[in-house]
CSV table of C-alpha atoms in Angstrom, one decimal:
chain,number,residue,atom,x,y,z
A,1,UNK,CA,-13.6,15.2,-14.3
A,2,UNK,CA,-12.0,13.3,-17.3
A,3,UNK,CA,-10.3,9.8,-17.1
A,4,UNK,CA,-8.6,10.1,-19.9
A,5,UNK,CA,-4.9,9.0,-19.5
A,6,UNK,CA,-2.8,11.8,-21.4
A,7,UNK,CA,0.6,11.1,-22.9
A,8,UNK,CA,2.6,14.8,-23.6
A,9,UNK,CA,5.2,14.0,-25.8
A,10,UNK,CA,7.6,17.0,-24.7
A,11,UNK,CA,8.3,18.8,-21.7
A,12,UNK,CA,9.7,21.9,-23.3
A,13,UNK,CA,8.1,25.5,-23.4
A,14,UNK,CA,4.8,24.3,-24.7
A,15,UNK,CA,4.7,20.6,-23.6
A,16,UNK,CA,5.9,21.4,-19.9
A,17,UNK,CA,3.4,24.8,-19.8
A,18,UNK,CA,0.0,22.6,-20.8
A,19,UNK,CA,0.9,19.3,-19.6
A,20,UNK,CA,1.8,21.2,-15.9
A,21,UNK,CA,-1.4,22.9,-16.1
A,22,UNK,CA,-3.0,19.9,-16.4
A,23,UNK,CA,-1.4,17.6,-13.8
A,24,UNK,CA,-1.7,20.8,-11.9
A,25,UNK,CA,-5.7,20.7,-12.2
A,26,UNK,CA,-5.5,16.5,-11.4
A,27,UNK,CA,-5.7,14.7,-15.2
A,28,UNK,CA,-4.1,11.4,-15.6
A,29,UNK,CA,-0.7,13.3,-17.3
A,30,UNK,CA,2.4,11.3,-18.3
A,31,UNK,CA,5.6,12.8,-19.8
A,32,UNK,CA,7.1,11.2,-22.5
A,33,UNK,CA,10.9,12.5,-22.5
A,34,UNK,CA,14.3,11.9,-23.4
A,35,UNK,CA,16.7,10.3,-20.4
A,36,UNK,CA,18.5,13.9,-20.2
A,37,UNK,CA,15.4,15.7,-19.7
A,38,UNK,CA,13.6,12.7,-17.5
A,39,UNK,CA,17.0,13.3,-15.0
A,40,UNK,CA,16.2,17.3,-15.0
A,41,UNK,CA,13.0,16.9,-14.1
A,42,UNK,CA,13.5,13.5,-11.4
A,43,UNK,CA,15.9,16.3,-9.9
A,44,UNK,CA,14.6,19.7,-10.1
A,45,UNK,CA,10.6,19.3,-10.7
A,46,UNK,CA,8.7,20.3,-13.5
A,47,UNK,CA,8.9,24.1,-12.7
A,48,UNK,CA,6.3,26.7,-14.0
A,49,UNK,CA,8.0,30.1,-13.5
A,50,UNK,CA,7.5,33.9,-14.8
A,51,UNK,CA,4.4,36.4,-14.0
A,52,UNK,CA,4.8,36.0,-10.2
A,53,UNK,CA,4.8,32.2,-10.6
A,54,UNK,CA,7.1,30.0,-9.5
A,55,UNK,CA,5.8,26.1,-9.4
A,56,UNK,CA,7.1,23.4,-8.9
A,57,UNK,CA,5.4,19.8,-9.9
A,58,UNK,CA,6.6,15.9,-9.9
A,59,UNK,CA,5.5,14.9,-12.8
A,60,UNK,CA,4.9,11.4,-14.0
A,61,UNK,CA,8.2,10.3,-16.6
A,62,UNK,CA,8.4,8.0,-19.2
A,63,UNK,CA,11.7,7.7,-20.6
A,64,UNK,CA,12.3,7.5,-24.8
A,65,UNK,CA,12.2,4.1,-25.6
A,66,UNK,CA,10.5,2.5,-22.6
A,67,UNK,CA,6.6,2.5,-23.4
A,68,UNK,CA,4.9,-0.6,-23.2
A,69,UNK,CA,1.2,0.9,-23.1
A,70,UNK,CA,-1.0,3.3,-24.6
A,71,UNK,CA,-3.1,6.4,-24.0
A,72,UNK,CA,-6.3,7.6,-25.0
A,73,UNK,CA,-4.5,11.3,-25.9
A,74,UNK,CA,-1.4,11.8,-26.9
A,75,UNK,CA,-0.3,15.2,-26.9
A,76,UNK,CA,2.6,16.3,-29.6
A,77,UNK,CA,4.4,19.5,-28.4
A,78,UNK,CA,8.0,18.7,-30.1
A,79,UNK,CA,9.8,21.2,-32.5
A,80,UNK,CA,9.9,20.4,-36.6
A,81,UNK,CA,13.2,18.9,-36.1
A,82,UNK,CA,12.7,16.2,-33.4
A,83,UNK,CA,9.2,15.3,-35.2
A,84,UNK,CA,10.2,12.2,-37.1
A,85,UNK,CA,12.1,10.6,-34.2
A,86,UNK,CA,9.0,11.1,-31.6
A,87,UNK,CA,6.7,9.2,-33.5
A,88,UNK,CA,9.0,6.5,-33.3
A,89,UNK,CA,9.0,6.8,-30.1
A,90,UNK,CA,5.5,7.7,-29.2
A,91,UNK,CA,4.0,5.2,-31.6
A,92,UNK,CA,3.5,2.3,-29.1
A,93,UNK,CA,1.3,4.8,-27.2
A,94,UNK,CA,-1.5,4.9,-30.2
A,95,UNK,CA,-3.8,2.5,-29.9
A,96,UNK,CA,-7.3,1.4,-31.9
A,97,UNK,CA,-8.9,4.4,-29.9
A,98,UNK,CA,-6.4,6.7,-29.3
A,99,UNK,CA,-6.4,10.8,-30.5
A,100,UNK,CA,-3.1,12.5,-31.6
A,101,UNK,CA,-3.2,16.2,-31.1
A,102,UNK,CA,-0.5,18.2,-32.2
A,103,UNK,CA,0.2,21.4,-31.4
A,104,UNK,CA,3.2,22.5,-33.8
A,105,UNK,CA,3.9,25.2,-36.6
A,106,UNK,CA,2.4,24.6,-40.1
A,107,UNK,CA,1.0,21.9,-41.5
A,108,UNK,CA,3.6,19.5,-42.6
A,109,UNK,CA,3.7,18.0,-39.0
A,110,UNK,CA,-0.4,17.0,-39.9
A,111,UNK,CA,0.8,15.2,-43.2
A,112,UNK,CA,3.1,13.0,-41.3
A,113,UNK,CA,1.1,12.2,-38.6
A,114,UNK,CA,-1.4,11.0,-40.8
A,115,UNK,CA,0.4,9.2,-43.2
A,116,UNK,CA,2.0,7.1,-40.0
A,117,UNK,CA,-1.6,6.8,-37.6
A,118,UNK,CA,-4.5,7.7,-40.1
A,119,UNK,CA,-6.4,10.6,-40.6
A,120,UNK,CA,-9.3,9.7,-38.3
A,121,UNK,CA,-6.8,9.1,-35.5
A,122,UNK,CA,-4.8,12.9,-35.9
A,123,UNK,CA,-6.9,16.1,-34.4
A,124,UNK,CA,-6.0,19.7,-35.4
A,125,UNK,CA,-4.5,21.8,-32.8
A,126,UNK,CA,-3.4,25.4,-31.7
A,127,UNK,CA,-1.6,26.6,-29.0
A,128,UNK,CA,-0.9,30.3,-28.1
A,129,UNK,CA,1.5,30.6,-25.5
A,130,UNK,CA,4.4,33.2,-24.5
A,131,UNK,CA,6.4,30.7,-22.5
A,132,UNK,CA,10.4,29.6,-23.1
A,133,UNK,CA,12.9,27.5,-21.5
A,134,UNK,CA,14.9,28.8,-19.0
A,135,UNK,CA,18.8,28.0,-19.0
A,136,UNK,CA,18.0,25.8,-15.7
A,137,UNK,CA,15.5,24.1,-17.4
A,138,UNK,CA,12.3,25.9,-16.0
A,139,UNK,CA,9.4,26.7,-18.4
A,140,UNK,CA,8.9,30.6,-18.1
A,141,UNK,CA,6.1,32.4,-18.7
A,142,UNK,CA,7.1,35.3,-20.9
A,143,UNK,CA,3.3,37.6,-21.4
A,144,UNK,CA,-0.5,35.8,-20.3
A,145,UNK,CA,-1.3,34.4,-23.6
A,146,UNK,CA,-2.4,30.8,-22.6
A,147,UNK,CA,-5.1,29.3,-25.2
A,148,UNK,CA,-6.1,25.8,-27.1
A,149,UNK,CA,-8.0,24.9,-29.5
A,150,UNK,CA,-8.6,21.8,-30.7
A,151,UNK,CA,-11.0,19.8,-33.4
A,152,UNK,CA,-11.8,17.3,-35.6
A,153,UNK,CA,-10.0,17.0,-39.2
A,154,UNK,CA,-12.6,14.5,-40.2
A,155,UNK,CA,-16.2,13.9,-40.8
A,156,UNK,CA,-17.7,12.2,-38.6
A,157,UNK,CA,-15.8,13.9,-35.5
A,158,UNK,CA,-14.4,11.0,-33.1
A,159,UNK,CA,-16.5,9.6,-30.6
A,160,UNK,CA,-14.2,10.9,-27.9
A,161,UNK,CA,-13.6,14.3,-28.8
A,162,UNK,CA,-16.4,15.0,-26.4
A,163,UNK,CA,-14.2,13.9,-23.2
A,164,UNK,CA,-11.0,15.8,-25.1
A,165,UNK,CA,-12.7,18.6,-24.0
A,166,UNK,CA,-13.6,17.5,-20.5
A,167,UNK,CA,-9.9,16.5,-20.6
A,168,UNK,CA,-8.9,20.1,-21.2
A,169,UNK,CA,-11.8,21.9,-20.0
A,170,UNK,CA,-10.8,24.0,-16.6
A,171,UNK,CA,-7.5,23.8,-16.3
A,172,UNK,CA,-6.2,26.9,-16.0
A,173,UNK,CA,-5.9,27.7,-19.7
A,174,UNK,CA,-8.6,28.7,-22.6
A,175,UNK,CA,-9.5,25.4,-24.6
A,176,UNK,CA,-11.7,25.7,-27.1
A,177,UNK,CA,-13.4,23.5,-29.2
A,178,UNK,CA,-13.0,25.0,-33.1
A,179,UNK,CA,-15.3,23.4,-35.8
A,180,UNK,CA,-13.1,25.2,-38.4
A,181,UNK,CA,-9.5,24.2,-36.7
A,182,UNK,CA,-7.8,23.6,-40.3
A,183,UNK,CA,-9.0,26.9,-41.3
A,184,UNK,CA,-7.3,27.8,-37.8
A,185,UNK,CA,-4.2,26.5,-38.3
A,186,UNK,CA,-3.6,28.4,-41.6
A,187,UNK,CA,-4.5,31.1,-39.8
A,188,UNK,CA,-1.9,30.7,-37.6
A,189,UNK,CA,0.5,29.4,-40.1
A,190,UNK,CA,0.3,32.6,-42.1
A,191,UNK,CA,0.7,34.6,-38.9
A,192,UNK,CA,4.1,33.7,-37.6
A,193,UNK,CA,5.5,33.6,-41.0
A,194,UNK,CA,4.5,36.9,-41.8
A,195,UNK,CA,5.9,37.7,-38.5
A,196,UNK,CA,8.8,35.7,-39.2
A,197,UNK,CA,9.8,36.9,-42.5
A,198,UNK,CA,9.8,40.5,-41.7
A,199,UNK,CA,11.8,40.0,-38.8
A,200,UNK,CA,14.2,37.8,-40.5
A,201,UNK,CA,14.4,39.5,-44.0
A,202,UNK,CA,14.8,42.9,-42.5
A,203,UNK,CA,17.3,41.5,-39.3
A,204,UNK,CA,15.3,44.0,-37.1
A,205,UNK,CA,11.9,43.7,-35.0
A,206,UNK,CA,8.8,45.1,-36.5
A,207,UNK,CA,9.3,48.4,-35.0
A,208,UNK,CA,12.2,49.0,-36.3
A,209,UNK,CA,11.0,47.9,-39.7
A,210,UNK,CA,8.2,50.0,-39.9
A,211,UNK,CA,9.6,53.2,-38.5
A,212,UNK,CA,11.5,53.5,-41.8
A,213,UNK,CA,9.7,54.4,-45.1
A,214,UNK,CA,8.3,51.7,-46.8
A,215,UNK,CA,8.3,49.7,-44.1
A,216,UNK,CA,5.3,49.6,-43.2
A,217,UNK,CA,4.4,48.9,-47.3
A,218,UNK,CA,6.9,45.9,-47.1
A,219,UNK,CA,5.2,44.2,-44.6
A,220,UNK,CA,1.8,44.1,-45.6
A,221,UNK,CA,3.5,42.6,-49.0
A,222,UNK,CA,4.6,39.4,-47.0
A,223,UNK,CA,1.3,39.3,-45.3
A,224,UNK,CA,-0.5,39.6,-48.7
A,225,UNK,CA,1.5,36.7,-49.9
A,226,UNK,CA,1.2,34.3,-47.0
A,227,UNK,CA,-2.7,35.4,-47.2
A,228,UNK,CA,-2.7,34.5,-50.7
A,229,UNK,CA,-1.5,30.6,-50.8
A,230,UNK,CA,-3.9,30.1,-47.5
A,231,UNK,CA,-6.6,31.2,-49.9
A,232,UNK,CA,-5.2,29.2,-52.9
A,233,UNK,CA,-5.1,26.4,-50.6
A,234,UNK,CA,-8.8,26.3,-50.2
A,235,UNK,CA,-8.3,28.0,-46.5
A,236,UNK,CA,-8.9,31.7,-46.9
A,237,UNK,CA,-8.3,33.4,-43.9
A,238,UNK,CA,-11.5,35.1,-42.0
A,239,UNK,CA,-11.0,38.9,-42.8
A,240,UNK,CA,-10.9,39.7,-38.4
A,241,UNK,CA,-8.0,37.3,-39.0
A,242,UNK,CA,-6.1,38.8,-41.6
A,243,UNK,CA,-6.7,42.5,-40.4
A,244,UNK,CA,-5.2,41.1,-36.8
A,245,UNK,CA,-2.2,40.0,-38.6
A,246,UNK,CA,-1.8,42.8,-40.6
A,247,UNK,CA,-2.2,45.1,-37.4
A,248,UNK,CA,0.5,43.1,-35.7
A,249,UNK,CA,3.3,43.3,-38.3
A,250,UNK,CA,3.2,47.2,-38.9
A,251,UNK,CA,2.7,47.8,-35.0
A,252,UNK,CA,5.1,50.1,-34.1
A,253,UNK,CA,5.5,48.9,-30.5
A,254,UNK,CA,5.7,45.1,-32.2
A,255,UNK,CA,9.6,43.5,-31.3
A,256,UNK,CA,10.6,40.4,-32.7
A,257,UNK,CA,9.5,36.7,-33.0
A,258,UNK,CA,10.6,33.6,-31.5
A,259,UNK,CA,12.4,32.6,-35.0
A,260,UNK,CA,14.0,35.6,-35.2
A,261,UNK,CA,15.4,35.6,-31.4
A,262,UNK,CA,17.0,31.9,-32.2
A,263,UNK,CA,18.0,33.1,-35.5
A,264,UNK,CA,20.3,35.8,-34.1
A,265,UNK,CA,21.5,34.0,-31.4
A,266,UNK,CA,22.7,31.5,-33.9
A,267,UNK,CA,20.7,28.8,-33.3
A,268,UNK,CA,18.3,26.2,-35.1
A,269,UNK,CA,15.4,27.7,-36.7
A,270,UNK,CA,12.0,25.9,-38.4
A,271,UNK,CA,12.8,27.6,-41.8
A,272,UNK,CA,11.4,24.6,-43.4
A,273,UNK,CA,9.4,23.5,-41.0
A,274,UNK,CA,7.2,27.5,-41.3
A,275,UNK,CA,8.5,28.8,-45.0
A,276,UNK,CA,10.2,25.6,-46.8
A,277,UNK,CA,6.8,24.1,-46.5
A,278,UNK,CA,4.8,27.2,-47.2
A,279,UNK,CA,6.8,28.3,-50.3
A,280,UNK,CA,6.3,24.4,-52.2
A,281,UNK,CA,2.6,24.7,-51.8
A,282,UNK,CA,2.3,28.0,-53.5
A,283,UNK,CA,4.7,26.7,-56.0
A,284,UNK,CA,2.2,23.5,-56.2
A,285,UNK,CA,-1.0,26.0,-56.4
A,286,UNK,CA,0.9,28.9,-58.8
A,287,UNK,CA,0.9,31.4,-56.4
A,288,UNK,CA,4.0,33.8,-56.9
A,289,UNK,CA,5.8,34.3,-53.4
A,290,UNK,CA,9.4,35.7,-54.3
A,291,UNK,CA,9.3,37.5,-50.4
A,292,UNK,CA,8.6,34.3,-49.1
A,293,UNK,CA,11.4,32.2,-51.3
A,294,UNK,CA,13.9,34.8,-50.1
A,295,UNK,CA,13.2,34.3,-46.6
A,296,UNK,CA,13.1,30.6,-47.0
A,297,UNK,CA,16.8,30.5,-48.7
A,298,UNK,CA,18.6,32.9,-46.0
A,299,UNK,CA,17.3,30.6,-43.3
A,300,UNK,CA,18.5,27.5,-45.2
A,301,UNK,CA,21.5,29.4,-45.2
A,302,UNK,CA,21.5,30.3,-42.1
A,303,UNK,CA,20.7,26.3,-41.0
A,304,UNK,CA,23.8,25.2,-43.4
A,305,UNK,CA,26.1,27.8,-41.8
A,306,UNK,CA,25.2,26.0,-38.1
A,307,UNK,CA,25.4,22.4,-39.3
């Protein structure tokens, strides 16, 4: 079993799933939360609900603003918005042998990392999980989807990412070492934004959208231009990839994403964080992506109508 000593920076529907399943399975886990969420958990348990499951763990807290050691893996499971102020408070965490791995949307999280711990320090990451926060607080499990992968941005891979795996190996969730994990994370990237801008262009789930004529047609447009600054970008996507995504946003059974369910419940959404981003590097590479710009200015919109 691995020794690592784990920090999860996060205890929200992607932190608190992967982090639980790993206390669950007996790592050396810490939390690293804000004092709101610290007193939720000190008083109700980390719970692990949804599927037939109901779990309930004590897991080990650190409050924001109290670390005075560091870890050998910190795991980064934070939305967009709350990146910039978890560094700060993760950053006494990171030392000379530490690995960051993040496990957010896009890319721009991977820039910022690096720029603040160096490159050789930041893994790539993907995590595919249905989970959400309950209104108690409880991490629910929404479908089975429970995967990782993981790998190294650099050549030569750190000496450590051997006992990563051990670290995530058998825990009651799919990790995966993947030798191509940048490659991955475009894949991903041009996944839920092709998801994401058909739901949110079109104010309706993909169902909906495609049970109209030219729906379907519409669709496989923003696919083809989220495809087509992944391959400008040097990252092509693997053609089982792009036929999966394609599949999944003209599926007639397909509902809606989990932008598009905060977007009409009027709350924040990573418009910048999954488009803004997406839409300056195909302005930086030439690619034309007017779909993708619209998409990008209703949810700005849509963030300046909130505050």
């Amino acid at each position: 079993m691995s020794d690592l000593k784990i920090l999860v920076v996060g205890a929200g529907a992607t932190g608190g799933y992967f982090g639980g399943r790993l206390l669950q399975a007996g790592r050396d886990v810490t939390f690293l939360v804000r004092p709101g969420r610290a007193k939720l958990l000190r008083d109700r348990g980390l719970r692990i609900t949804g599927l037939g499951e109901d779990t309930v763990l004590e897991p080990p807290l650190v409050e924001t603003g109290t670390l005075d050691r560091t870890y050998d893996l910190v795991l980064v499971a934070v939305k967009a918005a709350g990146l910039t102020s978890a560094i700060d408070d993760f950053a006494p965490a990171v030392g000379p042998g530490t690995l960051i791995l993040p496990f957010l949307n896009g890319l721009a999280h991977i820039d910022a990392l690096d720029a603040r711990f160096g490159k050789d320090a930041v893994l790539g990451g993907v995590a595919k999980v249905q989970t959400t926060i309950d209104d108690d607080g409880a991490v629910r499990r929404l479908g089975p989807l429970q995967s990782l992968a993981y790998g190294a941005r650099t050549e030569p891979a750190p000496e450590k990412l051997h006992d990563v795996g051990e670290a995530l190996g058998n825990a009651g969730f799919t990790a995966t070492l993947d030798e191509r994990i940048t490659e991955s994370m475009w894949s991903k990237w041009v996944f839920i934004a092709a998801i994401g801008a058909v739901n949110s262009l079109m104010r309706a789930t993909i169902g909906e959208v495609v049970a109209v004529p030219g729906g379907t047609e519409f669709a496989e447009a923003v696919v083809t231009e989220a495809a087509a600054v992944a391959e400008a970008a040097g990252y092509p996507l693997p053609a089982a990839d792009l036929e999966a995504t394609r599949r999944t946003v003209t599926d007639p059974g397909m509902g809606g994403s989990s932008l598009y369910r905060d977007l009409l419940g009027g709350h924040p959404v990573e418009g910048d964080q999954i488009f803004g981003d997406l839409t300056a590097r195909a302005r930086e590479l030439g690619v034309a992506v007017p779909l993708l710009d619209l998409v990008t200015l209703q949810l700005r919109v849509h963030q300046h109508r909130i505050g």
